[in-house]
Amino acid sequence: MDAIGKLLLGAGLMLAALGGLIWAISRLGFRGLPGDIIYRSDRVTIYFPIVTMLVLSLLMTLALWLWQWVRRG
């Protein structure tokens, strides 16, 4: 039970940190990258962050690769 509690607490703190980071970035005026698709009509706005997701995927892949490389030492 102790390990599950630590895992849930860690996951919650990471989600809170990620939410705060996303909130801070949006407050700075970041609205997406060129190549993201935005469809706007009178009542609906749909946002497809294709390029943003590709960049985030690349950055996360590099970060995890670096973390694994450092751990192997």
Tab-separated table of C-alpha atoms in Angstrom:
chain	number	residue	atom	x	y	z
A	1	MET	CA	0.000	0.000	0.000
A	2	ASP	CA	2.870	2.352	0.775
A	3	ALA	CA	4.279	2.079	-2.766
A	4	ILE	CA	0.887	2.738	-4.355
A	5	GLY	CA	0.397	5.838	-2.200
A	6	LYS	CA	3.803	7.202	-3.187
A	7	LEU	CA	3.095	6.474	-6.842
A	8	LEU	CA	-0.267	8.258	-6.742
A	9	LEU	CA	1.204	11.218	-4.874
A	10	GLY	CA	4.065	11.510	-7.364
A	11	ALA	CA	1.706	11.232	-10.339
A	12	GLY	CA	-0.574	13.896	-8.851
A	13	LEU	CA	2.318	16.274	-8.246
A	14	MET	CA	3.592	15.748	-11.784
A	15	LEU	CA	0.131	16.412	-13.224
A	16	ALA	CA	-0.183	19.563	-11.126
A	17	ALA	CA	3.243	20.748	-12.306
A	18	LEU	CA	2.351	19.994	-15.929
A	19	GLY	CA	-0.946	21.853	-15.574
A	20	GLY	CA	0.833	24.852	-14.059
A	21	LEU	CA	3.375	24.839	-16.890
A	22	ILE	CA	0.669	24.698	-19.549
A	23	TRP	CA	-1.241	27.477	-17.806
A	24	ALA	CA	1.898	29.652	-17.580
A	25	ILE	CA	2.768	29.109	-21.238
A	26	SER	CA	-0.755	30.022	-22.339
A	27	ARG	CA	-0.612	33.190	-20.202
A	28	LEU	CA	2.574	34.201	-22.047
A	29	GLY	CA	0.641	34.208	-25.310
A	30	PHE	CA	1.634	30.866	-26.869
A	31	ARG	CA	-1.246	29.782	-29.069
A	32	GLY	CA	0.415	27.044	-31.106
A	33	LEU	CA	2.931	26.583	-33.880
A	34	PRO	CA	2.603	27.297	-37.587
A	35	GLY	CA	1.114	24.177	-39.127
A	36	ASP	CA	-1.456	23.622	-36.398
A	37	ILE	CA	-4.933	23.496	-37.887
A	38	ILE	CA	-7.672	25.733	-36.503
A	39	TYR	CA	-11.234	25.482	-37.802
A	40	ARG	CA	-13.574	28.260	-36.754
A	41	SER	CA	-17.258	28.623	-37.510
A	42	ASP	CA	-19.978	30.730	-35.926
A	43	ARG	CA	-20.505	28.388	-32.981
A	44	VAL	CA	-17.562	25.983	-32.979
A	45	THR	CA	-13.794	26.228	-32.851
A	46	ILE	CA	-11.777	23.057	-33.378
A	47	TYR	CA	-8.028	23.031	-32.848
A	48	PHE	CA	-5.771	20.285	-34.250
A	49	PRO	CA	-2.277	20.848	-32.782
A	50	ILE	CA	-0.476	18.579	-35.254
A	51	VAL	CA	2.901	20.371	-35.354
A	52	THR	CA	2.854	21.116	-31.626
A	53	MET	CA	2.285	17.430	-30.851
A	54	LEU	CA	5.108	16.400	-33.202
A	55	VAL	CA	7.501	18.812	-31.498
A	56	LEU	CA	6.422	17.697	-28.018
A	57	SER	CA	6.798	14.061	-29.036
A	58	LEU	CA	10.303	14.727	-30.309
A	59	LEU	CA	11.286	16.607	-27.147
A	60	MET	CA	9.868	13.919	-24.860
A	61	THR	CA	11.588	11.168	-26.865
A	62	LEU	CA	14.912	12.994	-26.617
A	63	ALA	CA	14.430	13.607	-22.886
A	64	LEU	CA	13.631	9.953	-22.197
A	65	TRP	CA	16.537	8.815	-24.373
A	66	LEU	CA	18.881	11.143	-22.481
A	67	TRP	CA	17.526	9.985	-19.110
A	68	GLN	CA	18.046	6.345	-20.091
A	69	TRP	CA	21.560	7.119	-21.366
A	70	VAL	CA	22.475	8.893	-18.102
A	71	ARG	CA	21.096	6.041	-15.963
A	72	ARG	CA	23.233	3.493	-17.804
A	73	GLY	CA	26.236	5.691	-17.029
